[in-house]
Coordinates of C-alpha atoms in Angstrom, one line a residue:
M1 CA -0.3 0.4 -0.1
L2 CA 3.8 2.4 -0.1
D3 CA 3.6 2.0 -3.1
R4 CA -0.1 3.3 -4.1
V5 CA 0.2 6.4 -1.6
E6 CA 3.7 7.7 -3.4
E7 CA 1.7 7.6 -6.3
R8 CA -0.8 9.6 -4.5
L9 CA 0.9 12.1 -3.1
R10 CA 3.3 12.5 -6.9
T11 CA -0.1 12.7 -8.5
V12 CA -2.2 14.7 -6.5
L13 CA 1.4 17.3 -6.2
D14 CA 1.8 16.9 -10.1
E15 CA -1.8 18.3 -11.2
E16 CA -1.8 21.0 -8.1
H17 CA 0.9 22.1 -11.0
H18 CA -0.6 21.4 -14.1
R19 CA -2.6 23.8 -12.6
W20 CA -0.8 27.0 -12.0
R21 CA 2.5 26.2 -14.2
T22 CA -0.7 28.3 -17.3
A23 CA -2.3 30.5 -15.1
D24 CA 0.6 31.4 -12.6
A25 CA 4.6 30.4 -13.2
R26 CA 5.7 31.7 -10.1
G27 CA 2.5 29.9 -7.9
A28 CA 3.8 27.1 -10.1
G29 CA 6.9 27.8 -8.3
L30 CA 6.0 27.3 -4.7
V31 CA 3.9 23.7 -5.9
E32 CA 7.6 23.1 -7.4
S33 CA 9.3 22.9 -4.2
L34 CA 7.7 21.2 -2.2
A35 CA 6.4 18.4 -4.7
E36 CA 10.5 18.5 -4.8
F37 CA 10.2 18.0 -0.9
V38 CA 8.1 14.8 -0.8
A39 CA 10.3 13.4 -3.4
A40 CA 13.3 13.4 -1.8
G41 CA 11.7 11.2 0.0
G42 CA 12.4 10.2 4.0
D43 CA 10.6 7.2 6.6
R44 CA 6.9 7.6 5.5
A45 CA 6.5 6.9 9.6
R46 CA 2.8 8.7 10.6
P47 CA 1.7 6.4 6.8
L48 CA 3.4 3.2 8.1
V49 CA 1.9 3.7 11.6
F50 CA -1.4 4.3 10.0
L51 CA -1.6 1.7 7.5
T52 CA -0.6 -0.7 10.1
G53 CA -3.5 0.1 12.5
Y54 CA -5.5 0.2 9.3
L55 CA -4.8 -3.3 8.7
A56 CA -4.9 -5.1 11.3
A57 CA -7.9 -4.0 12.5
G58 CA -9.5 -5.5 9.3
G59 CA -9.7 -3.0 7.0
D60 CA -10.0 -3.3 2.9
P61 CA -6.1 -2.7 1.8
D62 CA -8.0 -2.0 -1.7
A63 CA -10.0 1.5 -0.4
S64 CA -8.5 4.4 -2.1
R65 CA -10.0 6.7 0.9
A66 CA -7.1 4.9 3.2
V67 CA -4.4 5.4 0.4
D68 CA -5.5 9.2 1.0
A69 CA -5.5 9.8 4.8
A70 CA -1.7 7.9 4.5
A71 CA -0.8 10.3 1.5
A72 CA -2.8 13.8 4.2
L73 CA -0.6 12.0 7.1
E74 CA 2.9 12.5 5.1
L75 CA 1.7 15.9 4.0
L76 CA 1.3 17.1 8.0
D77 CA 4.5 15.8 8.2
T78 CA 5.6 17.7 5.0
C79 CA 3.9 20.6 7.1
T80 CA 5.7 20.0 10.2
L81 CA 9.0 19.3 8.5
I82 CA 9.5 22.6 6.8
R83 CA 8.2 24.7 9.1
S84 CA 11.2 23.0 11.7
D85 CA 13.9 23.5 9.7
V86 CA 12.8 26.9 9.6
R87 CA 12.6 27.2 13.3
D88 CA 16.1 25.1 14.1
N89 CA 17.8 27.9 11.1
A90 CA 18.4 23.9 9.3
A91 CA 21.2 24.0 6.4
L92 CA 20.6 20.3 5.4
R93 CA 17.2 18.1 5.9
R94 CA 17.7 15.3 3.7
G95 CA 21.2 16.2 2.9
M96 CA 19.7 18.4 -0.3
P97 CA 20.0 22.6 1.7
T98 CA 16.5 23.0 2.7
L99 CA 14.3 24.6 1.5
H100 CA 14.2 28.7 3.3
V101 CA 17.5 28.5 2.0
S102 CA 17.2 27.1 -1.4
R103 CA 14.3 29.9 -2.2
A104 CA 17.3 32.6 -0.2
A105 CA 20.0 32.0 -2.6
E106 CA 17.6 32.1 -5.4
H107 CA 16.8 35.9 -4.0
E108 CA 20.6 36.3 -3.6
R109 CA 21.5 35.0 -7.4
G110 CA 18.3 37.1 -8.7
G111 CA 19.0 40.4 -6.5
W112 CA 16.0 40.8 -6.3
A113 CA 14.1 43.9 -3.5
G114 CA 13.6 42.6 0.0
E115 CA 15.6 40.6 2.5
A116 CA 16.7 36.8 1.6
R117 CA 16.0 35.4 4.9
R118 CA 12.7 37.4 4.6
F119 CA 11.9 35.8 1.5
G120 CA 13.1 32.3 2.1
E121 CA 11.7 32.0 5.6
S122 CA 8.1 32.9 5.0
T123 CA 8.0 30.8 0.9
A124 CA 8.5 27.9 3.2
T125 CA 6.0 28.9 5.4
L126 CA 3.6 29.0 2.2
A127 CA 5.2 26.4 1.2
G128 CA 3.7 24.6 4.7
D129 CA 0.6 26.3 4.1
L130 CA 0.0 24.3 1.1
A131 CA 1.0 20.8 1.9
L132 CA -2.3 21.6 4.9
A133 CA -4.4 22.3 2.8
H134 CA -4.2 19.6 0.5
A135 CA -4.1 17.3 3.3
D136 CA -7.3 18.5 4.9
R137 CA -8.5 18.3 0.9
L138 CA -7.7 15.0 1.3
M139 CA -9.6 13.9 4.5
A140 CA -12.3 15.9 3.7
P141 CA -14.4 13.1 1.7
L142 CA -13.6 10.4 5.4
P143 CA -15.7 9.5 8.3
A144 CA -17.2 11.7 10.3
E145 CA -14.3 10.0 12.9
A146 CA -11.9 10.2 10.8
R147 CA -12.3 13.4 10.7
R148 CA -12.2 14.1 14.7
I149 CA -9.0 12.0 15.1
W150 CA -7.1 14.7 12.0
D151 CA -8.2 17.5 14.1
E152 CA -7.0 16.2 17.5
L153 CA -3.8 15.3 15.3
R154 CA -3.5 18.5 13.8
T155 CA -4.1 20.7 17.2
E156 CA -1.8 18.1 19.3
R157 CA 0.3 18.7 17.3
A158 CA 1.1 22.3 16.8
I159 CA 0.6 23.5 20.8
G160 CA 2.8 20.2 21.5
S161 CA 5.8 21.5 19.0
Y162 CA 5.1 25.4 20.2
S163 CA 5.3 23.8 23.3
H164 CA 8.7 22.0 23.1
H165 CA 9.9 24.6 21.2
A166 CA 8.9 27.0 24.1
M167 CA 10.3 25.0 27.0
T168 CA 14.3 24.7 24.5
A169 CA 14.5 28.7 24.4
E170 CA 13.5 29.2 28.0
Y171 CA 16.2 26.4 29.5
L172 CA 13.9 24.2 30.3
D173 CA 13.8 21.1 28.0
D174 CA 14.8 18.0 30.6
P175 CA 16.6 15.8 28.0
W176 CA 15.6 13.2 30.8
P177 CA 12.2 10.9 30.1
G178 CA 11.2 10.8 33.4
R179 CA 6.9 11.5 32.6
C180 CA 7.9 8.7 30.3
V181 CA 8.6 5.6 33.1
T182 CA 4.9 4.7 33.1
G183 CA 3.6 5.8 29.7
C184 CA 3.3 8.7 27.6
D185 CA 0.0 10.8 27.6
V186 CA -0.9 14.1 26.7
G187 CA 1.7 16.6 26.4
C188 CA 4.5 14.1 26.4
A189 CA 7.8 17.3 25.4
A190 CA 8.0 14.4 22.2
G191 CA 3.9 13.8 21.2
W192 CA 3.7 10.9 21.5
Y193 CA 0.7 11.7 19.4
A194 CA 2.8 11.2 16.3
L195 CA 1.9 7.5 17.1
R196 CA -1.3 8.3 18.8
H197 CA -3.4 9.8 16.5
P198 CA -2.1 7.4 13.3
L199 CA -3.4 4.4 15.1
R200 CA -6.6 5.4 15.6
L201 CA -7.5 7.0 12.3
G202 CA -6.6 3.4 11.5
A203 CA -9.0 1.7 13.7
A204 CA -11.6 4.5 13.1
L205 CA -11.4 3.8 9.6
A206 CA -11.4 0.5 9.4
G207 CA -14.7 0.4 10.9
R208 CA -13.2 -0.3 14.2
P209 CA -14.1 2.1 17.0
D210 CA -12.9 -0.3 20.3
L211 CA -9.5 0.0 19.0
D212 CA -9.7 3.8 20.0
G213 CA -8.8 3.1 24.1
P214 CA -7.1 0.0 23.2
Y215 CA -4.6 1.1 20.0
E216 CA -3.7 4.5 23.0
A217 CA -2.9 2.4 25.4
Y218 CA -0.2 0.4 23.1
A219 CA 1.0 4.1 22.2
R220 CA 1.7 4.5 25.3
S221 CA 3.5 2.3 26.6
L222 CA 5.5 2.0 23.1
H223 CA 6.2 5.6 22.6
A224 CA 8.1 5.2 26.2
A225 CA 10.3 3.0 25.3
W226 CA 10.8 4.7 22.0
R227 CA 11.5 7.5 25.0
L228 CA 14.1 6.1 27.3
R229 CA 15.6 4.0 24.5
G230 CA 16.8 8.3 22.7
F231 CA 17.7 8.6 26.0
L232 CA 20.2 5.5 26.1
D233 CA 21.4 5.8 22.5
G234 CA 21.7 9.4 22.3
G235 CA 18.6 9.8 19.6
P236 CA 18.5 12.4 17.1
E237 CA 16.2 14.4 19.6
Y238 CA 18.9 14.2 22.8
A239 CA 22.7 16.4 22.6
W240 CA 24.8 17.3 24.7
D241 CA 23.2 17.7 27.9
A242 CA 21.4 14.6 27.5
Q243 CA 25.3 13.2 27.0
L244 CA 26.3 14.6 30.0
L245 CA 23.5 13.8 32.6
R246 CA 24.5 10.1 30.8
E247 CA 28.4 10.0 32.0
I248 CA 27.6 11.8 35.0
L249 CA 24.1 9.7 36.5
L250 CA 23.7 7.1 34.7
E251 CA 26.3 4.1 36.5
P252 CA 26.1 0.8 35.2
E253 CA 23.3 -0.1 37.6
E254 CA 21.3 2.6 36.7
H255 CA 21.2 2.0 33.2
D256 CA 20.3 -1.4 33.7
V257 CA 17.1 -0.6 35.6
A258 CA 16.6 2.0 33.0
E259 CA 17.0 -1.0 30.1
E260 CA 14.6 -3.3 32.1
L261 CA 12.0 0.2 32.2
I262 CA 12.3 -0.4 28.0
Q263 CA 12.3 -3.9 28.7
E264 CA 8.3 -3.3 30.8
L265 CA 7.3 -0.9 28.7
V266 CA 7.9 -2.8 25.4
E267 CA 6.4 -6.1 27.4
R268 CA 3.0 -4.4 28.0
A269 CA 2.6 -2.9 25.1
C270 CA 2.9 -6.4 23.6
R271 CA 0.4 -7.6 25.3
T272 CA -2.5 -4.7 24.7
A273 CA -1.6 -5.8 21.6
E274 CA -1.8 -9.3 21.9
S275 CA -5.6 -9.6 23.5
L276 CA -6.7 -8.2 20.2
S277 CA -9.2 -9.0 18.4
L278 CA -6.9 -7.9 15.0
A279 CA -6.6 -8.9 11.4
A280 CA -4.9 -12.5 11.0
G281 CA -1.6 -12.6 11.6
W282 CA -1.5 -8.8 12.7
G283 CA -1.4 -9.6 16.5
E284 CA 2.3 -10.4 16.6
E285 CA 2.7 -7.9 14.0
L286 CA 2.3 -4.5 16.8
A287 CA 4.4 -6.9 19.3
A288 CA 6.5 -7.9 16.7
F289 CA 7.1 -3.8 15.6
A290 CA 7.2 -3.0 19.6
D291 CA 10.4 -4.7 19.8
R292 CA 11.3 -3.5 16.6
V293 CA 11.2 0.2 17.7
A294 CA 12.5 0.2 21.8
S295 CA 15.3 -2.4 20.4
Q296 CA 19.5 -1.0 20.8
D297 CA 19.3 -1.5 17.1
G298 CA 15.7 -0.1 15.8

């Protein structure tokens, strides 16, 4: 199904580019920038999680609306990443100049009026807006419950992203994810909605509202294990301050305790998955997914 998601993304953006190419060539340039960003790849994590939850719930693999929902999740991710690059003043994304940097460079080369940096950043913001508009368009025909979860995801992602960056700016971002010991919940700095909502969306689209609570419990334990693993192993969200804490606070015994906590959280997620009434083999698949996500090699 991921191949169909890729094709859907290409089709949506190709059609939009064709629409604007004759009507407004400059407008087509914005679509082209967005299409290049999406085509550059990425792990497609949220579509993958969504499709896992959808198929596990017995969803029809041939349903086009599932492909649309997965594509919408990727476009929402695209919007978030583009704006995060601006906020973080990142120069590269996936080995290529970030959108705001490449557009600022275009401004400088052309000798255009105004400030190149502001032009690049505003263009990136508009590209994020465009990605979000297409995501909403893809989600619009879906059932009411799926749209409700989508709205929750959009809202929590925006607020969670702001909260995380505000805490970092105020030097209040605690690298030790201690609150994750009992399982992530609303307000988790790392945004556990990235796992929780795609699973719940999959259940809703498959017509399995009974899985909403169990999927949330599974996500809570698994995301907590992933956060703790990132702290121990030095994941991308953990910079020098986390490394310093590990070196100062974690003696071998404490490290072993943290490993045990991770294992307990993974086992909790696995028990939840294996207790559910899912399509054949998918309980085991969700349990294996939990093991992979929280493993030292994952």
